[in-house]
Each structure stands twice: as structure tokens, then as C-alpha cells.
Short mmCIF file of C-alpha atoms in Angstrom, two decimals:
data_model
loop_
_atom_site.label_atom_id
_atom_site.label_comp_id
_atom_site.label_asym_id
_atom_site.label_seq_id
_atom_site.Cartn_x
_atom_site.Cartn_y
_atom_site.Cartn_z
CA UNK D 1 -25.81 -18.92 -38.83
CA UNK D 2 -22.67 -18.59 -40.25
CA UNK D 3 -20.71 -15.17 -40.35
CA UNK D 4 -19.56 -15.87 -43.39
CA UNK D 5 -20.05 -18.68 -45.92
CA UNK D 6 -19.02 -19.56 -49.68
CA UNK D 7 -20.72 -23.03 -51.52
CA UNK D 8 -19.09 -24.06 -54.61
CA UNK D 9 -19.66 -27.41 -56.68
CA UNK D 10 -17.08 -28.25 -59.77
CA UNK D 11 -17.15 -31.85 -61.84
CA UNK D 12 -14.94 -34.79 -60.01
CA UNK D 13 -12.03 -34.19 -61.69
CA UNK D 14 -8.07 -34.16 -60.96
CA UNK D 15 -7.58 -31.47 -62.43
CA UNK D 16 -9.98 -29.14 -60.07
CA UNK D 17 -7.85 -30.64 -57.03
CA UNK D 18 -5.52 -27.76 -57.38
CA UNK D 19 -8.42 -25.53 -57.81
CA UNK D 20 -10.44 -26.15 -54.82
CA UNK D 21 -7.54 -26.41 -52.02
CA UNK D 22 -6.24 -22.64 -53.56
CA UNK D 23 -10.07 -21.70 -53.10
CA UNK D 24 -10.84 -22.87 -49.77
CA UNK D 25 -6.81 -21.21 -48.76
CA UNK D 26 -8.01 -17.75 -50.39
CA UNK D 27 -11.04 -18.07 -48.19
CA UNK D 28 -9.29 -18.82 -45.09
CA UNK D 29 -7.40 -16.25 -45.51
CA UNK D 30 -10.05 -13.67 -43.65
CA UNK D 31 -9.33 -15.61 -40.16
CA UNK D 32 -5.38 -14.38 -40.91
CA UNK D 33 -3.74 -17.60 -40.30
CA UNK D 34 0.10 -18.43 -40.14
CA UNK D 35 1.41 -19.86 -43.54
CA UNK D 36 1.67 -23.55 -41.65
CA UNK D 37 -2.33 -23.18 -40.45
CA UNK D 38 -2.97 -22.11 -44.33
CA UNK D 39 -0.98 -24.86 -45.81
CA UNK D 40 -3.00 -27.75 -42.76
CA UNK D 41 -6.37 -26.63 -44.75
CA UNK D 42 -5.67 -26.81 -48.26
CA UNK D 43 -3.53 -30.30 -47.63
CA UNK D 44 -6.77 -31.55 -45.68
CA UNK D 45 -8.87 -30.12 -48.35
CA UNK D 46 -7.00 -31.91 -50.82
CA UNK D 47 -6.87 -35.03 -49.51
CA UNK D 48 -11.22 -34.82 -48.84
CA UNK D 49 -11.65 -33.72 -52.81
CA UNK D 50 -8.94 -36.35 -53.55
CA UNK D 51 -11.29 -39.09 -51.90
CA UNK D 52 -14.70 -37.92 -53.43
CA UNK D 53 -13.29 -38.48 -56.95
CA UNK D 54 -11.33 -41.46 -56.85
CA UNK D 55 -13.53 -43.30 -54.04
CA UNK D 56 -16.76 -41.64 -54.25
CA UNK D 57 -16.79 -41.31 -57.85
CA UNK D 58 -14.50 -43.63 -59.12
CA UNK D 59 -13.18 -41.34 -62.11
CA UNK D 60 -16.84 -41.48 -63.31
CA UNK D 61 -18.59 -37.94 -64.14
CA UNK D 62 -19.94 -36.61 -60.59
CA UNK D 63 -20.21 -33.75 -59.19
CA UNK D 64 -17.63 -32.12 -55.87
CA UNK D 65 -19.42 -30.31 -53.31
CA UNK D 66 -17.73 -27.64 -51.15
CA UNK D 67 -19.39 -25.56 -48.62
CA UNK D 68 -16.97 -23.90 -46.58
CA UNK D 69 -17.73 -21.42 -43.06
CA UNK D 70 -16.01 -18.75 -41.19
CA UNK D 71 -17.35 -18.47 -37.02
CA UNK D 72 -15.45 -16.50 -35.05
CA UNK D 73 -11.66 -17.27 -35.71
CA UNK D 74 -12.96 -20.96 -36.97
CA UNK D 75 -12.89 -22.25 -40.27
CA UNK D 76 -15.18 -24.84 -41.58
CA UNK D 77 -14.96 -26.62 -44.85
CA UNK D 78 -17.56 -29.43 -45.78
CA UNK D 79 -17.01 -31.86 -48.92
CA UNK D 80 -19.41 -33.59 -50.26
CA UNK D 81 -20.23 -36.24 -52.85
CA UNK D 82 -22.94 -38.23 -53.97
CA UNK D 83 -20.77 -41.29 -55.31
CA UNK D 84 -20.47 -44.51 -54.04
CA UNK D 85 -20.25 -44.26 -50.38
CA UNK D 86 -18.21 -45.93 -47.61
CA UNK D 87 -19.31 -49.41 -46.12
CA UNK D 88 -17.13 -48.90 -43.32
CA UNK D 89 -16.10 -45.76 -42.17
CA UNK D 90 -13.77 -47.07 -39.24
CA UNK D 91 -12.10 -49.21 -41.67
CA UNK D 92 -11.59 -46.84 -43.98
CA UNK D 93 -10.14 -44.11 -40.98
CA UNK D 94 -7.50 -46.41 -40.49
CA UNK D 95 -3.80 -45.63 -41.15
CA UNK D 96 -2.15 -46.85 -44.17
CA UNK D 97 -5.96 -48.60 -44.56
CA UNK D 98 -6.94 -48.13 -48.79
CA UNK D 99 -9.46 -50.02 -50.82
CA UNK D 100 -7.40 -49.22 -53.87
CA UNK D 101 -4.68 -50.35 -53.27
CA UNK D 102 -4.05 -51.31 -57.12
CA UNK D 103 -3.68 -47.08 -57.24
CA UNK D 104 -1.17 -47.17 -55.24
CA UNK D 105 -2.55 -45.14 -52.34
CA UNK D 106 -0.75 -44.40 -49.53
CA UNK D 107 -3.87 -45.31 -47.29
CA UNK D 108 -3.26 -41.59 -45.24
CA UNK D 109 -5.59 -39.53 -46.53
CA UNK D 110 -7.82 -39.26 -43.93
CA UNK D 111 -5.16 -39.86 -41.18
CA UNK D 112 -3.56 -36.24 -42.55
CA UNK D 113 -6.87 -34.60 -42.23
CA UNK D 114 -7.21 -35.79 -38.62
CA UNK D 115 -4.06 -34.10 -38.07
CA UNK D 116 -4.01 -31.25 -40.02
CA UNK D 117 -7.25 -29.97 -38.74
CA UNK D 118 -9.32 -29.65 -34.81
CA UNK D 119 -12.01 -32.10 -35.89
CA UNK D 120 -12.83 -34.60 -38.75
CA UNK D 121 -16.36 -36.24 -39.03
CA UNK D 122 -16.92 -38.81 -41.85
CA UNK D 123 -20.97 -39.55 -42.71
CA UNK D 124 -21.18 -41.88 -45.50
CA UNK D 125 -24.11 -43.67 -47.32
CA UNK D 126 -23.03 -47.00 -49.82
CA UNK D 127 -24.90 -45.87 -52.77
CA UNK D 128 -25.64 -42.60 -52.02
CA UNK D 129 -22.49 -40.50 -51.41
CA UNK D 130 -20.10 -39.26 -48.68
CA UNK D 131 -19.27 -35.82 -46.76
CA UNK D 132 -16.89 -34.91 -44.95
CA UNK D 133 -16.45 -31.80 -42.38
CA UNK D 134 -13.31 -30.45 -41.34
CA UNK D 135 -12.94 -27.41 -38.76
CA UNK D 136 -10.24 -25.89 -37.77
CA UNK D 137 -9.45 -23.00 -35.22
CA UNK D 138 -7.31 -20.12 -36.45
CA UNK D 139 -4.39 -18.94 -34.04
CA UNK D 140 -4.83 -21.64 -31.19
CA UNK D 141 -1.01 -22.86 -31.91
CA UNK D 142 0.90 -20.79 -30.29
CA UNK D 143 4.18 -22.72 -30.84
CA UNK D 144 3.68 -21.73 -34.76
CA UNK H 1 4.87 -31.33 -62.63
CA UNK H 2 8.23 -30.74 -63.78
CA UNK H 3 10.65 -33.58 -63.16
CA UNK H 4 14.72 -32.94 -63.95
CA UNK H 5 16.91 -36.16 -64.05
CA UNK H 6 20.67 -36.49 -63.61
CA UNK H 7 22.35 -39.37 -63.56
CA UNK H 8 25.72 -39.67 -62.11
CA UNK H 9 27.05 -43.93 -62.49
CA UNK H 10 24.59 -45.88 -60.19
CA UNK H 11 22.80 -42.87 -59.05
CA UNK H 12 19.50 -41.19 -60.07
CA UNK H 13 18.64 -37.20 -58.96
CA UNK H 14 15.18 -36.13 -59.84
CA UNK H 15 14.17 -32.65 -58.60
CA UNK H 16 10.85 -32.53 -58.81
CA UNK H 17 8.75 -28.86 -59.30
CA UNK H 18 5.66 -27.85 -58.70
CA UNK H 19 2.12 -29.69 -56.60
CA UNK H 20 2.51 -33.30 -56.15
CA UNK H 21 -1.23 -34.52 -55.77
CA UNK H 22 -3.84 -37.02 -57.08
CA UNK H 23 -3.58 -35.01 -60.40
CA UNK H 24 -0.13 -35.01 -60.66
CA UNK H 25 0.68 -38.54 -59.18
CA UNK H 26 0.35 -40.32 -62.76
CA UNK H 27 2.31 -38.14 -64.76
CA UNK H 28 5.01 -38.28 -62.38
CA UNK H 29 5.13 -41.90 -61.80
CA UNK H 30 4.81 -42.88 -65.33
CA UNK H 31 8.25 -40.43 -65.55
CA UNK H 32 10.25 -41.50 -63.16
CA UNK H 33 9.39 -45.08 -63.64
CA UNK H 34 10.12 -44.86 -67.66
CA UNK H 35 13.98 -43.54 -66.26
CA UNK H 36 13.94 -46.42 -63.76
CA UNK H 37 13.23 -48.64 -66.46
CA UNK H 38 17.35 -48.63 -66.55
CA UNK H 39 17.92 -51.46 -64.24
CA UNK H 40 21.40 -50.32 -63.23
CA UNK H 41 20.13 -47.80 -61.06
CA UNK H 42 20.42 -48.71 -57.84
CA UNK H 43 20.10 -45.02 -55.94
CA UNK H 44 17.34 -42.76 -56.81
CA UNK H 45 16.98 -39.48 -55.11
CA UNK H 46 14.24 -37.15 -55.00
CA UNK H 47 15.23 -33.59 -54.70
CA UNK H 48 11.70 -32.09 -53.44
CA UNK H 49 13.11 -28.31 -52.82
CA UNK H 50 10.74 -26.88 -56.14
CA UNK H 51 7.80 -28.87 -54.24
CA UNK H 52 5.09 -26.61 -52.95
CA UNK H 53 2.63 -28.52 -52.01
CA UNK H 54 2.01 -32.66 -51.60
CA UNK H 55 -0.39 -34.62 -49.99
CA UNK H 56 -0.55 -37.86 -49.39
CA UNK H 57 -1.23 -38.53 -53.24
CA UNK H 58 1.92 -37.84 -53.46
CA UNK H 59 3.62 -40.21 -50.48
CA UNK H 60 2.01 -42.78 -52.17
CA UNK H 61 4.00 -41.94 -55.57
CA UNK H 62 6.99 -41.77 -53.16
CA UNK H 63 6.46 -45.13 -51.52
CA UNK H 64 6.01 -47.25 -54.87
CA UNK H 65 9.30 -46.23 -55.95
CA UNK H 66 10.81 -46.87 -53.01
CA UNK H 67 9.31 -50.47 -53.12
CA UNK H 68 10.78 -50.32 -56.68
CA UNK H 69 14.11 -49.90 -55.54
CA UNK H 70 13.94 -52.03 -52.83
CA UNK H 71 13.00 -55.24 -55.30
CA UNK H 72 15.89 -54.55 -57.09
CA UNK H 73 18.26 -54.22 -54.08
CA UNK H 74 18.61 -50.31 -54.16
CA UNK H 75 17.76 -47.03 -52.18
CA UNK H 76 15.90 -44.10 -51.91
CA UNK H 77 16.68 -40.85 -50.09
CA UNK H 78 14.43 -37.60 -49.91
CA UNK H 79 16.02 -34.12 -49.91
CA UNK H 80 14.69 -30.71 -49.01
CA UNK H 81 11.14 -31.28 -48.34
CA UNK H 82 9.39 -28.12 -46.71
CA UNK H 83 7.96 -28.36 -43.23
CA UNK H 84 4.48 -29.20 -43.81
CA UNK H 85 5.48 -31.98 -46.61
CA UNK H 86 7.77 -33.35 -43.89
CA UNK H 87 5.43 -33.80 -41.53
CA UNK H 88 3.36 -36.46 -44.00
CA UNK H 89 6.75 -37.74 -44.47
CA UNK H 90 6.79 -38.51 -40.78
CA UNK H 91 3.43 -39.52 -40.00
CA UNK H 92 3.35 -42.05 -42.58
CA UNK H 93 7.03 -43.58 -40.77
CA UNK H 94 8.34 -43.27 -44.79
CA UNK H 95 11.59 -42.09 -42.95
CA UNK H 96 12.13 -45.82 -41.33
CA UNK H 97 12.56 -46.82 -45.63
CA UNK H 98 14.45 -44.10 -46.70
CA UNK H 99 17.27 -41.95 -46.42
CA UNK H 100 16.26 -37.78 -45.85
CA UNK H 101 18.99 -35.28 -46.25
CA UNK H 102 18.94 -31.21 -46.51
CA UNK H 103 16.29 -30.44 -43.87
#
């Protein structure tokens, strides 16, 4: 059981990028991290709401699950979507790696969630949808 | 997004202002590459001091211009990007392509 929790769901659009990463920040915000811990979770956020609309939904209507957790000086966000899902997740974990490449993506998206946060896991579903869980501990970098 | 452009001869500033993510990513591409439509720019530089937040969205704008420039025998260098955007800037190697100044 989590000590704290907060579940939101907005439509797979661009424009609620912005609007989820500021969320899941404001939330963080209880576990008092340093501005560079802060700005790790809403980039990784970004990048995980950023992948459920253009890969999971494909700019079609869908719907962006966030669930996000506070334990203990841990933060948890998961993000989930019920789009098209990812054949193969290894493939698609690899640096500079994108299936779009006609979008010009940079391929890094889930490379800079790997870094920004303590953990990444990836559980995906072709025709059902993807979710992703990110965790990160609060003050553990001391050299920040 | 707000994009500022000045040219000076073969050189292109833009300082860019404000999130560059997915959302952003078209507007700002479709700007900068309407200016670069101008083939006798050869030097573009993006001035990301107003930039509070990119992700890798917005490397990906970055990189395409850079291959832009590079097709037509030019450069780009970065400016002023804040810690955390400079550490996407380095884990993607984007610093092996282009110039960085003003860190």
C-alpha cells in the first residue's frame, strides 16, 4: 500500500505533454527533491507520455494513463496505454533505436528514462497497449 | 515556442524560448526550416538560454537540422543549454556533430 498515490487519465494528445510532466513534478514535490532530481522525473515522464501517443496511439484518439506513488522518500510514476503495443521491447530499448524514423525521432526516449530515473520496466502487449514504470529515489545523490 | 532569428551574412542565430517537446517539435521545425529555406546559410546557431525544459523530442528537432546543414556543407553550434538539457545533449554524442559554446 502506497503512502500516498494520485491516478489521472487525459486524451493522447501533445498538447497534455506539458500538462502531465508539471503534474507528476508538483507531486514529487512532497519527497523535497533538488531542482536536478525534479527536472530527471518530469523529462522521464515526458518522454513515457511522449511514447504512448505517438507509438502507442499513433495520433489516433486514446486515452494516457498515469498512476503515480510516493513510499518512503521513493517516487513512482506508471504510464500506461492501451494502443498498439511493442513487438519488441529490447529492440525498441535500444539507443538511437526508433520505428518512426520518418518523425524524425531521436531514438532516446527510453535511453533518457533509464538514466534519469533508479529503475525502468517496459511490459508491452502488440494490440493491446503498453506501460511503463519509472521509480526513482529522492536524495540518494549526494553529489547534487 | 518562441523562436527569434538574426541573421548576420552567412550566419543564422535562433534563440529559442520556452519547452521544446513532442508538442512543440513541429512548430519549431516547420520555423526554422522555412528560414533555412535561404540556401546561403551555411551557420545556424541555436541559442537555447530561454529553454526550460527539452527532452529528447526535442534532440531529435536538433539533429535534423544539423543533418540539414551538413547536406549543404554548413554547421551547427548549440549555446547555453541548462544542465539537465546538456546532459541529453551528451548522452545522445550530438556534441561529436556540433559545435557547443556558453556552458
Amino acid at each position: 500500500m502506497a503512502q500516498n498515490e494520485m491516478h489521472i487519465s487525459f486524451s493522447g494528445l501533445s498538447q497534455n505533454e506539458g500538462f502531465a510532466r508539471m503534474v507528476a513534478g508538483s507531486f514529487a514535490m512532497q519527497l523535497n527533491p533538488t531542482i536536478e532530481e525534479l527536472s530527471d522525473i518530469r523529462t522521464a515522464v515526458s518522454e513515457a507520455v511522449t511514447n504512448a501517443i505517438i507509438h502507442g496511439y499513433e495520433n489516433k484518439p486514446g486515452t494516457v494513463y498515469m498512476d503515480c506513488y510516493l513510499n518512503d522518500n521513493e517516487f513512482t510514476a506508471v504510464i500506461r496505454d492501451e494502443g498498439s503495443g511493442i513487438e519488441d521491447i529490447s529492440l525498441a530499448r535500444q539507443p538511437f533505436y526508433t520505428s518512426k524514423p520518418e518523425l524524425e525521432r531521436s531514438g532516446m526516449g527510453f535511453t533518457v528514462m533509464e538514466a534519469f530515473m533508479d529503475t525502468l520496466e517496459v511490459a508491452s502487449e502488440p494490440g493491446k497497449g503498453t506501460v511503463v514504470t519509472l521509480k526513482k529515489k529522492i536524495g540518494q545523490d549526494q553529489s547534487q | 515556442m518562441e523562436l527569434n532569428g538574426t541573421r548576420n551574412g552567412k550566419t543564422l542565430n535562433i534563440a529559442l524560448k520556452g519547452e521544446l517537446d513532442h508538442h512543440s517539435a513541429e512548430y519549431t521545425r516547420n520555423w526554422i526550416d522555412a528560414v533555412l529555406k535561404d540556401k546561403s546559410i551555411k551557420e545556424l546557431v541555436i541559442d537555447m538560454k530561454g529553454v526550460t525544459f527539452m527532452d529528447s523530442s526535442g534532440l531529435g528537432v536538433i539533429l535534423g537540422r544539423y543533418r540539414t546543414l551538413k547536406e549543404r556543407g554548413g554547421r551547427l553550434s548549440i549555446k547555453n543549454a541548462n544542465k539537465s538539457i546538456d546532459r541529453i545533449f551528451r548522452m545522445s554524442g550530438i556534441y561529436t556533430l556540433v559545435d557547443c559554446t556558453g556552458m
